[in-house]
PDB file of C-alpha atoms in Angstrom:
ATOM      1  CA  MET A   1      -1.717 -11.704  16.457  1.00 78.00           C
ATOM      2  CA  ARG A   2       1.310 -13.904  15.342  1.00 86.00           C
ATOM      3  CA  LYS A   3      -0.797 -17.049  14.852  1.00 91.00           C
ATOM      4  CA  ASN A   4      -4.336 -15.241  13.816  1.00 91.00           C
ATOM      5  CA  LEU A   5      -1.460 -13.076  10.695  1.00 90.00           C
ATOM      6  CA  ASP A   6       0.013 -17.198   9.189  1.00 94.00           C
ATOM      7  CA  LYS A   7      -3.878 -18.182   9.541  1.00 94.00           C
ATOM      8  CA  LEU A   8      -4.266 -15.537   6.393  1.00 90.00           C
ATOM      9  CA  LEU A   9      -0.850 -16.070   4.947  1.00 92.00           C
ATOM     10  CA  SER A  10      -1.610 -19.535   5.061  1.00 94.00           C
ATOM     11  CA  ILE A  11      -4.909 -18.821   2.371  1.00 90.00           C
ATOM     12  CA  PHE A  12      -2.585 -17.351  -0.011  1.00 88.00           C
ATOM     13  CA  SER A  13       0.191 -20.266  -0.108  1.00 90.00           C
ATOM     14  CA  ASP A  14       0.131 -20.943  -3.567  1.00 88.00           C
ATOM     15  CA  THR A  15       0.330 -16.683  -4.044  1.00 87.00           C
ATOM     16  CA  PRO A  16       2.953 -15.712  -6.030  1.00 87.00           C
ATOM     17  CA  LEU A  17       4.354 -12.362  -4.801  1.00 87.00           C
ATOM     18  CA  PRO A  18       3.270  -9.101  -7.262  1.00 81.00           C
ATOM     19  CA  PHE A  19       8.211  -8.875  -7.825  1.00 82.00           C
ATOM     20  CA  SER A  20      10.681 -11.225  -7.405  1.00 83.00           C
ATOM     21  CA  LEU A  21      10.968 -10.575  -3.297  1.00 86.00           C
ATOM     22  CA  PRO A  22      11.814 -13.741  -1.733  1.00 88.00           C
ATOM     23  CA  ASP A  23       9.393 -15.478   0.936  1.00 84.00           C
ATOM     24  CA  ASN A  24      10.597 -14.121   3.751  1.00 89.00           C
ATOM     25  CA  PRO A  25      10.361 -10.357   4.204  1.00 88.00           C
ATOM     26  CA  GLN A  26      13.814 -10.600   7.009  1.00 89.00           C
ATOM     27  CA  GLU A  27      15.644 -10.873   3.070  1.00 92.00           C
ATOM     28  CA  TRP A  28      13.285  -8.163   1.160  1.00 91.00           C
ATOM     29  CA  ALA A  29      16.189  -6.014   2.689  1.00 93.00           C
ATOM     30  CA  ASN A  30      18.931  -6.841   0.843  1.00 95.00           C
ATOM     31  CA  HIS A  31      16.572  -7.701  -1.990  1.00 94.00           C
ATOM     32  CA  ILE A  32      15.245  -4.728  -2.545  1.00 93.00           C
ATOM     33  CA  ARG A  33      19.025  -2.873  -1.827  1.00 95.00           C
ATOM     34  CA  ALA A  34      20.723  -5.966  -5.059  1.00 94.00           C
ATOM     35  CA  ASN A  35      18.734  -3.914  -7.597  1.00 91.00           C
ATOM     36  CA  PRO A  36      16.955  -0.837  -6.632  1.00 92.00           C
ATOM     37  CA  GLU A  37      15.702   0.821  -9.638  1.00 90.00           C
ATOM     38  CA  GLN A  38      13.615  -2.764 -10.398  1.00 86.00           C
ATOM     39  CA  PHE A  39      11.583  -0.457  -7.002  1.00 85.00           C
ATOM     40  CA  GLY A  40      11.309   3.165  -8.373  1.00 84.00           C
ATOM     41  CA  ILE A  41      14.654   3.571  -5.977  1.00 89.00           C
ATOM     42  CA  THR A  42      18.149   5.288  -7.008  1.00 92.00           C
ATOM     43  CA  LYS A  43      21.028   3.005  -5.946  1.00 94.00           C
ATOM     44  CA  GLU A  44      22.088   6.200  -4.486  1.00 94.00           C
ATOM     45  CA  THR A  45      18.705   6.287  -2.496  1.00 92.00           C
ATOM     46  CA  ALA A  46      19.018   3.144  -1.358  1.00 94.00           C
ATOM     47  CA  ASP A  47      22.788   3.222  -0.576  1.00 94.00           C
ATOM     48  CA  SER A  48      21.744   6.493   2.019  1.00 95.00           C
ATOM     49  CA  MET A  49      18.592   4.722   3.487  1.00 93.00           C
ATOM     50  CA  SER A  50      18.505   1.912   7.039  1.00 91.00           C
ATOM     51  CA  ASP A  51      16.876  -2.104   5.839  1.00 90.00           C
ATOM     52  CA  GLU A  52      13.928   0.024   6.808  1.00 84.00           C
ATOM     53  CA  LYS A  53      13.560   3.133   5.284  1.00 86.00           C
ATOM     54  CA  LEU A  54      14.252   1.303   2.469  1.00 89.00           C
ATOM     55  CA  ILE A  55      11.271  -0.734   2.463  1.00 85.00           C
ATOM     56  CA  GLN A  56       9.378   1.874   3.760  1.00 79.00           C
ATOM     57  CA  GLU A  57      10.425   3.606   0.729  1.00 80.00           C
ATOM     58  CA  PHE A  58       9.788   0.751  -1.426  1.00 82.00           C
ATOM     59  CA  LEU A  59       6.505  -0.310   0.142  1.00 76.00           C
ATOM     60  CA  TRP A  60       5.287   3.712   0.265  1.00 69.00           C
ATOM     61  CA  ASN A  61       5.388   3.734  -4.090  1.00 73.00           C
ATOM     62  CA  PRO A  62       2.305   3.734  -4.730  1.00 68.00           C
ATOM     63  CA  ASN A  63       3.013   3.465  -8.997  1.00 73.00           C
ATOM     64  CA  LEU A  64       4.105  -0.445  -7.553  1.00 76.00           C
ATOM     65  CA  PHE A  65       0.505  -0.711  -6.669  1.00 70.00           C
ATOM     66  CA  PRO A  66      -2.887  -1.519  -8.569  1.00 68.00           C
ATOM     67  CA  LYS A  67      -4.697   1.425  -9.431  1.00 65.00           C
ATOM     68  CA  PRO A  68      -8.763   0.704  -9.675  1.00 60.00           C
ATOM     69  CA  LYS A  69      -9.107   2.505 -13.485  1.00 62.00           C
ATOM     70  CA  ALA A  70     -12.977   1.904 -14.250  1.00 58.00           C
ATOM     71  CA  ILE A  71     -16.209  -0.805 -13.860  1.00 53.00           C
ATOM     72  CA  THR A  72     -17.705  -2.253 -16.921  1.00 56.00           C
ATOM     73  CA  GLU A  73     -20.900  -3.172 -17.144  1.00 55.00           C
ATOM     74  CA  ASN A  74     -20.796  -6.184 -15.252  1.00 53.00           C
ATOM     75  CA  GLY A  75     -19.608  -4.024 -12.004  1.00 49.00           C
ATOM     76  CA  SER A  76     -16.761  -5.236 -12.201  1.00 52.00           C
ATOM     77  CA  VAL A  77     -13.786  -3.487 -11.504  1.00 56.00           C
ATOM     78  CA  GLU A  78     -10.913  -3.066 -14.924  1.00 62.00           C
ATOM     79  CA  TRP A  79      -7.105  -2.695 -12.418  1.00 67.00           C
ATOM     80  CA  GLU A  80      -4.759  -0.762 -13.885  1.00 72.00           C
ATOM     81  CA  MET A  81      -1.695  -2.306 -13.014  1.00 76.00           C
ATOM     82  CA  PRO A  82       2.148  -1.242 -12.705  1.00 76.00           C
ATOM     83  CA  GLN A  83       4.379  -1.369 -15.249  1.00 71.00           C
ATOM     84  CA  GLN A  84       6.977  -4.164 -14.453  1.00 63.00           C
ATOM     85  CA  SER A  85      10.984  -3.663 -15.067  1.00 55.00           C
TER      86      SER A  85
ATOM     87  CA  MET B   1     -11.401  12.116  14.606  1.00 46.00           C
ATOM     88  CA  PHE B   2      -8.872  14.633  12.604  1.00 51.00           C
ATOM     89  CA  ASP B   3      -8.019  15.446  16.222  1.00 54.00           C
ATOM     90  CA  GLU B   4      -4.527  14.698  16.146  1.00 49.00           C
ATOM     91  CA  PRO B   5      -2.553  16.816  13.896  1.00 48.00           C
ATOM     92  CA  GLU B   6       0.787  15.902  15.542  1.00 47.00           C
ATOM     93  CA  ILE B   7       0.705  12.426  14.788  1.00 45.00           C
ATOM     94  CA  ILE B   8      -1.497  12.245  10.790  1.00 43.00           C
ATOM     95  CA  THR B   9       1.955  14.817   9.945  1.00 43.00           C
ATOM     96  CA  GLN B  10       4.469  12.376  10.967  1.00 43.00           C
ATOM     97  CA  TYR B  11       3.767  10.389   8.197  1.00 45.00           C
ATOM     98  CA  PRO B  12       2.379  11.176   4.861  1.00 45.00           C
ATOM     99  CA  LEU B  13      -1.286  12.293   5.206  1.00 46.00           C
ATOM    100  CA  ASN B  14      -2.605   9.988   2.862  1.00 52.00           C
ATOM    101  CA  ILE B  15      -0.756   7.179   5.027  1.00 54.00           C
ATOM    102  CA  GLY B  16      -2.136   8.328   7.750  1.00 52.00           C
ATOM    103  CA  LEU B  17      -6.114   9.109   6.870  1.00 54.00           C
ATOM    104  CA  LEU B  18      -5.878   5.481   5.932  1.00 54.00           C
ATOM    105  CA  ILE B  19      -5.092   4.547   9.142  1.00 54.00           C
ATOM    106  CA  VAL B  20      -7.555   7.036  10.633  1.00 53.00           C
ATOM    107  CA  ALA B  21      -9.727   5.918   8.182  1.00 53.00           C
ATOM    108  CA  GLY B  22      -9.443   2.122   8.924  1.00 52.00           C
ATOM    109  CA  GLY B  23      -8.831   2.466  12.673  1.00 51.00           C
ATOM    110  CA  ASN B  24     -12.519   4.079  13.092  1.00 50.00           C
ATOM    111  CA  TYR B  25     -14.540   3.551   9.977  1.00 44.00           C
ATOM    112  CA  GLU B  26     -15.553  -0.413  11.657  1.00 45.00           C
ATOM    113  CA  GLN B  27     -15.502   0.874  15.221  1.00 47.00           C
ATOM    114  CA  TYR B  28     -17.639   3.433  14.970  1.00 43.00           C
ATOM    115  CA  LEU B  29     -20.062   3.503  11.721  1.00 42.00           C
ATOM    116  CA  HIS B  30     -22.564   0.176  11.841  1.00 46.00           C
ATOM    117  CA  ASP B  31     -25.128   2.027  10.046  1.00 47.00           C
ATOM    118  CA  LYS B  32     -24.888   0.675   6.321  1.00 47.00           C
ATOM    119  CA  LYS B  33     -25.939   3.745   4.779  1.00 47.00           C
ATOM    120  CA  ILE B  34     -23.637   6.442   6.507  1.00 49.00           C
ATOM    121  CA  ARG B  35     -21.109   3.852   5.545  1.00 45.00           C
ATOM    122  CA  ARG B  36     -21.517   4.214   2.158  1.00 49.00           C
ATOM    123  CA  ALA B  37     -21.920   8.043   2.613  1.00 50.00           C
ATOM    124  CA  LEU B  38     -18.731   7.965   4.428  1.00 48.00           C
ATOM    125  CA  LEU B  39     -16.572   5.691   2.773  1.00 49.00           C
ATOM    126  CA  PRO B  40     -16.584   8.087  -0.148  1.00 51.00           C
ATOM    127  CA  TRP B  41     -15.506  11.028   1.297  1.00 51.00           C
ATOM    128  CA  LEU B  42     -12.968   9.032   3.002  1.00 49.00           C
ATOM    129  CA  LEU B  43     -11.334   7.587   0.178  1.00 49.00           C
ATOM    130  CA  GLU B  44     -11.035  10.658  -1.785  1.00 49.00           C
ATOM    131  CA  GLN B  45      -9.266  12.849   0.815  1.00 47.00           C
ATOM    132  CA  SER B  46      -7.505  10.075   1.665  1.00 45.00           C
ATOM    133  CA  LYS B  47      -5.732  10.358  -2.156  1.00 43.00           C
ATOM    134  CA  TYR B  48      -5.454   7.292  -2.376  1.00 44.00           C
ATOM    135  CA  GLN B  49      -6.579   7.709  -5.491  1.00 42.00           C
ATOM    136  CA  GLU B  50      -5.832  10.893  -7.154  1.00 39.00           C
ATOM    137  CA  SER B  51      -9.389  10.683  -9.544  1.00 39.00           C
ATOM    138  CA  THR B  52     -12.600   9.642  -8.783  1.00 44.00           C
ATOM    139  CA  SER B  53     -12.468   5.624 -10.088  1.00 43.00           C
ATOM    140  CA  TRP B  54     -12.243   4.929  -5.498  1.00 43.00           C
ATOM    141  CA  ASN B  55     -15.425   7.227  -5.479  1.00 45.00           C
ATOM    142  CA  ASP B  56     -16.851   5.178  -8.555  1.00 46.00           C
ATOM    143  CA  LEU B  57     -15.884   2.101  -6.990  1.00 44.00           C
ATOM    144  CA  SER B  58     -17.927   2.261  -3.652  1.00 45.00           C
ATOM    145  CA  LYS B  59     -20.711   3.625  -5.059  1.00 47.00           C
ATOM    146  CA  LEU B  60     -21.360   0.734  -7.533  1.00 42.00           C
ATOM    147  CA  LEU B  61     -19.431  -2.982  -5.582  1.00 41.00           C
ATOM    148  CA  LYS B  62     -22.421  -1.900  -3.174  1.00 44.00           C
ATOM    149  CA  GLU B  63     -21.727  -5.851  -1.510  1.00 46.00           C
ATOM    150  CA  GLN B  64     -18.468  -5.468  -2.279  1.00 48.00           C
ATOM    151  CA  LEU B  65     -17.723  -2.700  -1.457  1.00 42.00           C
ATOM    152  CA  PRO B  66     -16.165  -3.895   2.659  1.00 51.00           C
ATOM    153  CA  ASN B  67     -13.891  -6.614   0.334  1.00 49.00           C
ATOM    154  CA  HIS B  68     -12.454  -3.229  -1.161  1.00 50.00           C
ATOM    155  CA  PHE B  69     -11.476  -1.566   1.226  1.00 53.00           C
ATOM    156  CA  THR B  70     -10.629  -4.704   3.067  1.00 51.00           C
ATOM    157  CA  MET B  71      -7.925  -3.895   1.508  1.00 53.00           C
ATOM    158  CA  ALA B  72      -7.447  -0.564   2.215  1.00 52.00           C
ATOM    159  CA  ILE B  73      -7.221  -1.159   5.710  1.00 50.00           C
ATOM    160  CA  ILE B  74      -4.432  -4.108   5.078  1.00 53.00           C
ATOM    161  CA  ARG B  75      -1.711  -1.597   2.925  1.00 53.00           C
ATOM    162  CA  ALA B  76      -2.715   1.006   5.781  1.00 48.00           C
ATOM    163  CA  GLY B  77      -1.818  -1.677   8.632  1.00 50.00           C
ATOM    164  CA  MET B  78       2.285  -2.877   6.376  1.00 50.00           C
ATOM    165  CA  LEU B  79       2.846   0.728   5.685  1.00 50.00           C
ATOM    166  CA  ASN B  80       2.623   2.437   9.568  1.00 48.00           C
ATOM    167  CA  TYR B  81       3.168  -0.120  12.587  1.00 44.00           C
ATOM    168  CA  TYR B  82       3.236   2.910  15.141  1.00 49.00           C
ATOM    169  CA  PHE B  83      -0.752   2.939  15.009  1.00 55.00           C
ATOM    170  CA  PRO B  84      -2.360  -0.340  16.223  1.00 66.00           C
ATOM    171  CA  GLU B  85      -6.060   0.079  15.152  1.00 66.00           C
ATOM    172  CA  PRO B  86      -5.236  -1.288  11.214  1.00 66.00           C
ATOM    173  CA  PHE B  87      -3.540  -4.158  12.822  1.00 74.00           C
ATOM    174  CA  HIS B  88      -6.234  -5.117  15.807  1.00 74.00           C
ATOM    175  CA  ASP B  89      -8.741  -4.444  12.833  1.00 71.00           C
ATOM    176  CA  VAL B  90      -7.314  -7.209  10.618  1.00 76.00           C
ATOM    177  CA  LEU B  91      -5.333  -9.730  13.612  1.00 81.00           C
ATOM    178  CA  PHE B  92      -8.692  -9.424  15.346  1.00 78.00           C
ATOM    179  CA  ASN B  93     -11.933  -7.131  15.614  1.00 74.00           C
ATOM    180  CA  SER B  94     -12.790  -7.900  11.618  1.00 74.00           C
ATOM    181  CA  PHE B  95     -10.582 -11.119  11.821  1.00 81.00           C
ATOM    182  CA  GLN B  96     -13.371 -13.978  11.121  1.00 83.00           C
ATOM    183  CA  ASP B  97     -14.401 -11.689   7.926  1.00 76.00           C
ATOM    184  CA  VAL B  98     -10.714 -10.874   6.660  1.00 77.00           C
ATOM    185  CA  LYS B  99     -10.485 -14.135   6.488  1.00 83.00           C
ATOM    186  CA  ARG B 100     -13.715 -15.221   5.164  1.00 79.00           C
ATOM    187  CA  VAL B 101     -13.551 -12.376   2.573  1.00 72.00           C
ATOM    188  CA  LEU B 102      -9.638 -13.173   1.511  1.00 75.00           C
ATOM    189  CA  SER B 103     -10.776 -17.244   1.186  1.00 80.00           C
ATOM    190  CA  SER B 104     -13.639 -16.295  -0.999  1.00 73.00           C
ATOM    191  CA  LEU B 105     -11.621 -13.931  -3.229  1.00 69.00           C
ATOM    192  CA  ILE B 106      -9.063 -17.041  -3.907  1.00 76.00           C
ATOM    193  CA  ASN B 107     -11.249 -20.025  -3.724  1.00 76.00           C
ATOM    194  CA  ASP B 108     -14.681 -18.418  -5.420  1.00 65.00           C
ATOM    195  CA  ASN B 109     -11.877 -16.546  -7.895  1.00 61.00           C
ATOM    196  CA  ILE B 110     -13.649 -14.244  -8.663  1.00 54.00           C
ATOM    197  CA  VAL B 111     -11.766 -12.486 -11.963  1.00 50.00           C
ATOM    198  CA  GLU B 112     -11.363  -8.530 -10.805  1.00 52.00           C
ATOM    199  CA  SER B 113      -9.772  -9.290  -7.861  1.00 55.00           C
ATOM    200  CA  ALA B 114      -7.425 -11.556  -8.644  1.00 63.00           C
ATOM    201  CA  PRO B 115      -4.414  -9.171 -10.339  1.00 67.00           C
ATOM    202  CA  LEU B 116      -4.612  -8.051  -6.253  1.00 67.00           C
ATOM    203  CA  LEU B 117      -4.179 -10.996  -4.561  1.00 75.00           C
ATOM    204  CA  PRO B 118      -0.164 -10.996  -5.136  1.00 80.00           C
ATOM    205  CA  TYR B 119      -0.175  -7.712  -3.588  1.00 75.00           C
ATOM    206  CA  LEU B 120      -2.573  -8.508  -0.524  1.00 76.00           C
ATOM    207  CA  LYS B 121       0.366 -11.405   0.389  1.00 83.00           C
ATOM    208  CA  LEU B 122       2.383  -8.429  -0.260  1.00 82.00           C
ATOM    209  CA  SER B 123       0.582  -6.495   2.592  1.00 78.00           C
ATOM    210  CA  LEU B 124       0.402  -9.470   5.306  1.00 83.00           C
ATOM    211  CA  LEU B 125       3.878 -10.435   5.506  1.00 86.00           C
ATOM    212  CA  ALA B 126       4.799  -6.925   5.578  1.00 82.00           C
ATOM    213  CA  MET B 127       2.742  -7.111   8.622  1.00 82.00           C
ATOM    214  CA  LYS B 128       4.343 -10.374   9.422  1.00 86.00           C
ATOM    215  CA  ARG B 129       8.131  -8.605   9.059  1.00 85.00           C
ATOM    216  CA  THR B 130       6.127  -5.653  11.542  1.00 81.00           C
ATOM    217  CA  LEU B 131       5.320  -8.660  13.595  1.00 83.00           C
ATOM    218  CA  ASP B 132       8.661 -10.640  13.225  1.00 84.00           C
ATOM    219  CA  ASP B 133      10.931  -7.338  14.783  1.00 81.00           C
ATOM    220  CA  GLU B 134      11.453  -7.173  18.869  1.00 84.00           C
ATOM    221  CA  GLN B 135      11.248  -3.831  19.173  1.00 80.00           C
ATOM    222  CA  LYS B 136       8.552  -2.961  16.936  1.00 78.00           C
ATOM    223  CA  ARG B 137       6.732  -6.099  18.382  1.00 81.00           C
ATOM    224  CA  THR B 138       6.951  -3.951  21.535  1.00 83.00           C
ATOM    225  CA  ILE B 139       5.664  -0.873  20.293  1.00 78.00           C
ATOM    226  CA  LEU B 140       2.710  -2.282  19.226  1.00 78.00           C
ATOM    227  CA  LYS B 141       1.566  -4.469  22.294  1.00 81.00           C
ATOM    228  CA  LYS B 142       2.227  -0.839  24.536  1.00 80.00           C
ATOM    229  CA  GLU B 143      -0.014   0.768  21.892  1.00 73.00           C
ATOM    230  CA  PHE B 144      -2.496  -1.695  21.115  1.00 75.00           C
ATOM    231  CA  ARG B 145      -2.908  -1.957  25.593  1.00 78.00           C
ATOM    232  CA  LYS B 146      -2.640   2.609  25.731  1.00 71.00           C
ATOM    233  CA  HIS B 147      -5.306   2.726  23.772  1.00 62.00           C
ATOM    234  CA  LEU B 148      -7.619  -0.848  23.398  1.00 62.00           C
ATOM    235  CA  ARG B 149      -7.164  -1.626  26.706  1.00 62.00           C
ATOM    236  CA  LEU B 150      -6.564  -4.621  24.792  1.00 49.00           C
ATOM    237  CA  LYS B 151      -4.538  -8.159  26.504  1.00 45.00           C
ATOM    238  CA  ILE B 152      -2.334  -9.412  24.227  1.00 45.00           C
TER     239      ILE B 152
END
């Protein structure tokens, strides 16, 4: 599993993450906890959550992800990108 | 495919439906006609997007449809590691297809997909976080063996 996942990740070696997140997922919880409002999570909520719950809260927020908005005449998709704080 | 309410109700409805859809989609539906007819319904039911734009998208982007569904599978896979199907699809069943699609998104410089690339990377890193956690990895392997009868 891990080998195949690494192969997929290597495709994105030059792609930046959409948020100011560390490349190491193990550091995500600390990073989100340092400034939860940036990710649409209140500080009180963040403080009451375990690291795992906090990351889930972050990843489940649909407002942080692009949504298909319209399709142009040539068939391309216009995406509504989330507003970065 | 919706005969397991006890599983779906443990998580937000949209995620549960996406995961079920992702896990069963390639496995059971091979007919393109059925695939195209069912996908808009699944996406609509998932409430991933409240509007009908996913529906329009799937109708118009005929050949690119698998790309976008791949994105849905990956996103589903990153959100809940207790369901093995999305992981299995991305990393085993459809691995070569996923690899080809993701490579083409970057190498062919498909403009419409460019804004999504960082999010696809985020999804893969979230899957990595799951695999790096021994407890979660054990659960995932157990589910693989249980439901997919696969040796890892």
